[in-house]
């Protein structure tokens, strides 16, 4: 069971709450997380690309670093751990991203990979004039297919002449290539077409964890079915939000406290309910909204033993090769999980 961390490239991690740790993103914070992760034996770190925040009292994700440059910095200060940056395809040309990957592959000595984000959140791209047009909603994985074909050609042969519907290469060159003739690609599309794309071109597929492991089993099964069709070995990584305590009760109290502080304005923005008058909303509506304070990432809340047992259960699901953790208080929790949860996991021994 591989273990990774979704590192805090944006402010406040993945909790839209006034009661959760409040912090700006910085290289120093992410370096601390990376160094502690490496010391504890985690397998990988991933940073997302997010270009527009949700506002609210916590200014949720209004502050975000850039993914490739952050990972290049982390590559220079780590030695063992694998690193993934995320590219939002409408924002950067494939030949440039292929070259950036070769460069970070060199800095990291072969530890770098890319998370392919096809990108559907129009405002992130239209704000800078690069939203391709509404046709893109339907065609984004066709666009992604040409995109990764170009990168793979450049890495493996040093040249691409691909004449596609979206990209025209003209004897495009790349050298030096990455050490292994390419870098791993991960994807996180949850739709069938997104999973087919990953099964054809990716190495790992992220799925969003839920408390109900049957849902995880079903999503992992969808990926496995797609991988069987493509005849490729693609592993599933499951994303979870980890909240730890010395006891289950302590962890649950912490979780409830975070939830009680839900930033309803940020949640309204995320859920497209910006016009909702929260002052006049029903108690049920408010409770429902509060429930989304962690972006609906499957929570695992409990003692170290409870968390280890749950992750061991996840590891048994066919197709699952790892989990990626989101934490509340990053540097502290990275170390605590490494020292107190990992040693209890039978799937790690
Ligand atoms: C682990 C994980 C990482 C993701 N990273 C990003 C990201 O960095 N930027 C982004 O805009 N979307 C990100 N997404 C969203 C996905 O790329 C994808 O667009 C979304 O899950 C919807 O699936 P679909 O593209 O198949 O419709 C991520 C999702 C997951 C589960």
CSV table of N, CA and C in Angstrom, one decimal, residues 247-342:
chain,number,residue,atom,x,y,z
A,247,UNK,N,-7.6,9.1,21.0
A,247,UNK,CA,-8.8,8.2,21.1
A,247,UNK,C,-9.7,8.6,20.0
A,248,UNK,N,-10.7,7.7,19.7
A,248,UNK,CA,-11.7,8.0,18.7
A,248,UNK,C,-12.5,9.2,19.1
A,249,UNK,N,-12.8,9.3,20.4
A,249,UNK,CA,-13.6,10.4,20.9
A,249,UNK,C,-12.9,11.8,20.7
A,250,UNK,N,-11.6,11.8,21.0
A,250,UNK,CA,-10.8,13.0,20.8
A,250,UNK,C,-10.8,13.4,19.3
A,251,UNK,N,-10.6,12.4,18.4
A,251,UNK,CA,-10.6,12.8,17.0
A,251,UNK,C,-12.0,13.2,16.5
A,252,UNK,N,-13.0,12.6,17.0
A,252,UNK,CA,-14.4,13.0,16.6
A,252,UNK,C,-14.7,14.4,17.1
A,253,UNK,N,-14.3,14.7,18.3
A,253,UNK,CA,-14.5,16.1,18.8
A,253,UNK,C,-13.8,17.1,17.9
A,254,UNK,N,-12.6,16.8,17.5
A,254,UNK,CA,-11.8,17.7,16.7
A,254,UNK,C,-12.6,17.9,15.3
A,255,UNK,N,-13.0,16.8,14.8
A,255,UNK,CA,-13.7,16.8,13.5
A,255,UNK,C,-15.0,17.7,13.6
A,256,UNK,N,-15.7,17.5,14.7
A,256,UNK,CA,-17.0,18.2,14.9
A,256,UNK,C,-16.7,19.7,15.0
A,257,UNK,N,-15.6,20.0,15.7
A,257,UNK,CA,-15.2,21.4,15.9
A,257,UNK,C,-14.9,22.1,14.6
A,258,UNK,N,-14.2,21.4,13.7
A,258,UNK,CA,-13.9,21.9,12.4
A,258,UNK,C,-15.2,22.1,11.6
A,259,UNK,N,-16.1,21.1,11.7
A,259,UNK,CA,-17.4,21.2,11.0
A,259,UNK,C,-18.2,22.4,11.5
A,260,UNK,N,-18.2,22.6,12.8
A,260,UNK,CA,-19.0,23.7,13.4
A,260,UNK,C,-18.6,25.0,12.8
A,261,UNK,N,-17.3,25.1,12.5
A,261,UNK,CA,-16.8,26.4,12.0
A,261,UNK,C,-16.9,26.5,10.5
A,262,UNK,N,-17.7,25.7,9.8
A,262,UNK,CA,-17.8,25.7,8.4
A,262,UNK,C,-17.9,27.1,7.8
A,263,UNK,N,-17.1,27.4,6.8
A,263,UNK,CA,-17.2,28.7,6.1
A,263,UNK,C,-18.3,28.7,5.1
A,264,UNK,N,-19.5,29.1,5.5
A,264,UNK,CA,-20.7,28.9,4.6
A,264,UNK,C,-20.5,29.7,3.3
A,265,UNK,N,-19.9,30.9,3.3
A,265,UNK,CA,-19.8,31.7,2.1
A,265,UNK,C,-18.9,31.0,1.1
A,266,UNK,N,-17.8,30.4,1.6
A,266,UNK,CA,-16.9,29.7,0.7
A,266,UNK,C,-17.6,28.4,0.1
A,267,UNK,N,-18.4,27.8,1.0
A,267,UNK,CA,-19.1,26.6,0.5
A,267,UNK,C,-20.2,26.9,-0.5
A,268,UNK,N,-20.8,28.1,-0.3
A,268,UNK,CA,-21.9,28.6,-1.2
A,268,UNK,C,-21.2,28.8,-2.6
A,269,UNK,N,-20.0,29.3,-2.6
A,269,UNK,CA,-19.3,29.6,-3.9
A,269,UNK,C,-19.0,28.3,-4.5
A,270,UNK,N,-18.5,27.3,-3.8
A,270,UNK,CA,-18.1,26.0,-4.3
A,270,UNK,C,-19.3,25.3,-4.9
A,271,UNK,N,-20.4,25.3,-4.2
A,271,UNK,CA,-21.6,24.5,-4.7
A,271,UNK,C,-22.5,25.3,-5.6
A,272,UNK,N,-22.0,26.5,-6.0
A,272,UNK,CA,-22.8,27.3,-7.0
A,272,UNK,C,-24.1,27.8,-6.4
A,273,UNK,N,-24.1,28.0,-5.1
A,273,UNK,CA,-25.3,28.5,-4.4
A,273,UNK,C,-25.0,29.9,-3.9
A,274,UNK,N,-24.1,30.7,-4.6
A,274,UNK,CA,-23.7,32.0,-4.1
A,274,UNK,C,-24.8,32.9,-3.7
A,275,UNK,N,-26.0,32.8,-4.4
A,275,UNK,CA,-27.0,33.7,-4.2
A,275,UNK,C,-27.9,33.3,-2.9
A,276,UNK,N,-27.6,32.1,-2.4
A,276,UNK,CA,-28.5,31.7,-1.3
A,276,UNK,C,-28.4,32.6,-0.1
A,277,UNK,N,-29.5,32.9,0.5
A,277,UNK,CA,-29.5,33.7,1.7
A,277,UNK,C,-29.4,32.8,2.9
A,278,UNK,N,-28.2,32.7,3.4
A,278,UNK,CA,-27.9,31.7,4.5
A,278,UNK,C,-28.7,32.1,5.7
A,279,UNK,N,-28.8,33.4,6.0
A,279,UNK,CA,-29.5,33.8,7.2
A,279,UNK,C,-31.0,33.3,7.2
A,280,UNK,N,-31.6,33.2,6.0
A,280,UNK,CA,-32.9,32.7,5.9
A,280,UNK,C,-33.0,31.2,5.6
A,281,UNK,N,-31.9,30.5,5.5
A,281,UNK,CA,-32.0,29.1,5.1
A,281,UNK,C,-32.4,28.2,6.3
A,282,UNK,N,-33.0,27.1,6.0
A,282,UNK,CA,-33.5,26.2,7.0
A,282,UNK,C,-32.3,25.5,7.7
A,283,UNK,N,-32.6,25.0,8.9
A,283,UNK,CA,-31.5,24.3,9.7
A,283,UNK,C,-31.0,23.2,8.9
A,284,UNK,N,-31.9,22.4,8.2
A,284,UNK,CA,-31.4,21.3,7.4
A,284,UNK,C,-30.4,21.7,6.3
A,285,UNK,N,-30.8,22.8,5.7
A,285,UNK,CA,-30.0,23.3,4.6
A,285,UNK,C,-28.6,23.7,5.1
A,286,UNK,N,-28.6,24.4,6.3
A,286,UNK,CA,-27.3,24.8,6.8
A,286,UNK,C,-26.4,23.5,7.2
A,287,UNK,N,-27.1,22.5,7.8
A,287,UNK,CA,-26.4,21.3,8.2
A,287,UNK,C,-25.8,20.6,6.9
A,288,UNK,N,-26.6,20.6,5.9
A,288,UNK,CA,-26.2,20.0,4.6
A,288,UNK,C,-25.0,20.7,4.1
A,289,UNK,N,-25.0,22.0,4.1
A,289,UNK,CA,-23.9,22.8,3.6
A,289,UNK,C,-22.6,22.6,4.5
A,290,UNK,N,-22.8,22.6,5.8
A,290,UNK,CA,-21.7,22.4,6.7
A,290,UNK,C,-21.0,21.1,6.3
A,291,UNK,N,-21.8,20.1,5.9
A,291,UNK,CA,-21.2,18.8,5.6
A,291,UNK,C,-20.3,18.8,4.5
A,292,UNK,N,-20.3,19.9,3.7
A,292,UNK,CA,-19.4,20.0,2.5
A,292,UNK,C,-18.1,20.7,2.9
A,293,UNK,N,-17.9,21.0,4.2
A,293,UNK,CA,-16.8,21.9,4.5
A,293,UNK,C,-15.4,21.3,4.2
A,294,UNK,N,-15.4,20.0,4.0
A,294,UNK,CA,-14.1,19.3,3.6
A,294,UNK,C,-14.1,18.9,2.2
A,295,UNK,N,-14.8,19.6,1.4
A,295,UNK,CA,-14.9,19.4,-0.1
A,295,UNK,C,-15.3,17.9,-0.4
A,296,UNK,N,-16.1,17.3,0.6
A,296,UNK,CA,-16.6,16.0,0.4
A,296,UNK,C,-15.6,14.9,0.2
A,297,UNK,N,-14.4,15.2,0.7
A,297,UNK,CA,-13.4,14.1,0.6
A,297,UNK,C,-13.6,13.2,1.8
A,298,UNK,N,-13.7,11.9,1.5
A,298,UNK,CA,-14.0,10.9,2.5
A,298,UNK,C,-13.2,11.0,3.8
A,299,UNK,N,-13.9,11.3,4.9
A,299,UNK,CA,-13.1,11.5,6.2
A,299,UNK,C,-12.8,10.1,6.8
A,300,UNK,N,-11.6,10.0,7.4
A,300,UNK,CA,-11.3,8.9,8.3
A,300,UNK,C,-10.9,9.6,9.6
A,301,UNK,N,-11.8,9.4,10.6
A,301,UNK,CA,-11.7,10.1,11.9
A,301,UNK,C,-11.5,9.1,13.0
A,302,UNK,N,-10.4,9.2,13.8
A,302,UNK,CA,-10.3,8.2,14.9
A,302,UNK,C,-8.9,8.2,15.4
A,303,UNK,N,-8.8,7.2,16.3
A,303,UNK,CA,-7.5,7.0,16.9
A,303,UNK,C,-6.5,6.4,15.9
A,304,UNK,N,-5.3,6.3,16.2
A,304,UNK,CA,-4.3,5.8,15.3
A,304,UNK,C,-4.6,4.4,14.8
A,305,UNK,N,-5.1,3.6,15.8
A,305,UNK,CA,-5.4,2.2,15.5
A,305,UNK,C,-6.7,2.2,14.5
A,306,UNK,N,-7.6,3.0,14.8
A,306,UNK,CA,-8.8,3.0,14.0
A,306,UNK,C,-8.5,3.4,12.5
A,307,UNK,N,-7.6,4.4,12.4
A,307,UNK,CA,-7.2,4.9,11.0
A,307,UNK,C,-6.5,3.8,10.3
A,308,UNK,N,-5.5,3.1,11.0
A,308,UNK,CA,-4.7,2.1,10.4
A,308,UNK,C,-5.6,0.9,10.0
A,309,UNK,N,-6.6,0.6,10.8
A,309,UNK,CA,-7.5,-0.5,10.4
A,309,UNK,C,-8.3,-0.2,9.2
A,310,UNK,N,-8.8,1.0,9.1
A,310,UNK,CA,-9.6,1.4,8.0
A,310,UNK,C,-8.8,1.4,6.7
A,311,UNK,N,-7.6,1.9,6.8
A,311,UNK,CA,-6.7,1.9,5.6
A,311,UNK,C,-6.3,0.5,5.2
A,312,UNK,N,-6.1,-0.4,6.1
A,312,UNK,CA,-5.9,-1.8,5.8
A,312,UNK,C,-7.0,-2.4,5.1
A,313,UNK,N,-8.2,-2.0,5.5
A,313,UNK,CA,-9.4,-2.5,4.8
A,313,UNK,C,-9.5,-2.0,3.3
A,314,UNK,N,-9.1,-0.7,3.2
A,314,UNK,CA,-9.1,-0.1,1.8
A,314,UNK,C,-8.1,-0.8,1.0
A,315,UNK,N,-6.9,-1.2,1.6
A,315,UNK,CA,-5.8,-1.9,0.8
A,315,UNK,C,-6.3,-3.2,0.2
A,316,UNK,N,-7.3,-3.8,0.9
A,316,UNK,CA,-7.8,-5.1,0.4
A,316,UNK,C,-8.7,-5.0,-0.9
A,317,UNK,N,-9.1,-3.8,-1.2
A,317,UNK,CA,-10.0,-3.6,-2.3
A,317,UNK,C,-9.3,-3.9,-3.6
A,318,UNK,N,-9.8,-4.8,-4.5
A,318,UNK,CA,-9.1,-5.1,-5.7
A,318,UNK,C,-8.7,-3.8,-6.5
A,319,UNK,N,-7.5,-3.7,-7.0
A,319,UNK,CA,-7.1,-2.6,-7.8
A,319,UNK,C,-6.4,-1.5,-7.0
A,320,UNK,N,-6.7,-1.4,-5.7
A,320,UNK,CA,-6.1,-0.3,-4.9
A,320,UNK,C,-4.6,-0.6,-4.6
A,321,UNK,N,-3.8,0.4,-5.0
A,321,UNK,CA,-2.4,0.3,-4.7
A,321,UNK,C,-1.9,1.4,-3.7
A,322,UNK,N,-2.8,2.3,-3.3
A,322,UNK,CA,-2.3,3.2,-2.4
A,322,UNK,C,-3.4,4.2,-1.9
A,323,UNK,N,-3.0,5.1,-1.0
A,323,UNK,CA,-3.9,6.1,-0.5
A,323,UNK,C,-3.2,7.4,-0.5
A,324,UNK,N,-3.9,8.5,-0.7
A,324,UNK,CA,-3.3,9.8,-0.5
A,324,UNK,C,-4.1,10.6,0.6
A,325,UNK,N,-3.3,11.1,1.5
A,325,UNK,CA,-3.9,11.7,2.7
A,325,UNK,C,-4.0,13.3,2.6
A,326,UNK,N,-5.1,13.8,3.1
A,326,UNK,CA,-5.2,15.2,3.3
A,326,UNK,C,-5.3,15.3,4.9
A,327,UNK,N,-4.5,16.3,5.4
A,327,UNK,CA,-4.5,16.4,6.9
A,327,UNK,C,-5.0,17.8,7.3
A,328,UNK,N,-5.3,17.9,8.6
A,328,UNK,CA,-5.7,19.2,9.1
A,328,UNK,C,-4.6,20.1,9.4
A,329,UNK,N,-3.7,19.6,10.3
A,329,UNK,CA,-2.5,20.4,10.6
A,329,UNK,C,-1.3,19.8,10.0
A,330,UNK,N,-0.8,20.2,8.8
A,330,UNK,CA,0.0,19.4,8.0
A,330,UNK,C,1.3,18.9,8.6
A,331,UNK,N,2.2,19.8,9.0
A,331,UNK,CA,3.5,19.3,9.4
A,331,UNK,C,3.4,18.3,10.6
A,332,UNK,N,2.6,18.7,11.6
A,332,UNK,CA,2.4,17.9,12.7
A,332,UNK,C,1.8,16.5,12.4
A,333,UNK,N,0.7,16.6,11.6
A,333,UNK,CA,0.0,15.4,11.3
A,333,UNK,C,0.8,14.5,10.4
A,334,UNK,N,1.6,15.1,9.5
A,334,UNK,CA,2.4,14.2,8.6
A,334,UNK,C,3.3,13.3,9.5
A,335,UNK,N,3.9,14.0,10.5
A,335,UNK,CA,4.8,13.2,11.4
A,335,UNK,C,4.1,12.2,12.3
A,336,UNK,N,2.9,12.7,12.8
A,336,UNK,CA,2.1,11.8,13.7
A,336,UNK,C,1.6,10.6,13.0
A,337,UNK,N,1.1,10.8,11.8
A,337,UNK,CA,0.6,9.6,11.0
A,337,UNK,C,1.8,8.7,10.7
A,338,UNK,N,3.0,9.3,10.4
A,338,UNK,CA,4.1,8.4,10.0
A,338,UNK,C,4.6,7.6,11.2
A,339,UNK,N,4.6,8.2,12.4
A,339,UNK,CA,5.1,7.6,13.6
A,339,UNK,C,4.1,6.7,14.3
A,340,UNK,N,2.8,7.0,14.2
A,340,UNK,CA,1.8,6.3,15.0
A,340,UNK,C,0.8,5.5,14.2
A,341,UNK,N,0.5,5.9,12.9
A,341,UNK,CA,-0.4,5.1,12.1
A,341,UNK,C,0.3,4.1,11.2
A,342,UNK,N,1.3,4.6,10.5
A,342,UNK,CA,1.9,3.7,9.5
A,342,UNK,C,2.4,2.4,10.2
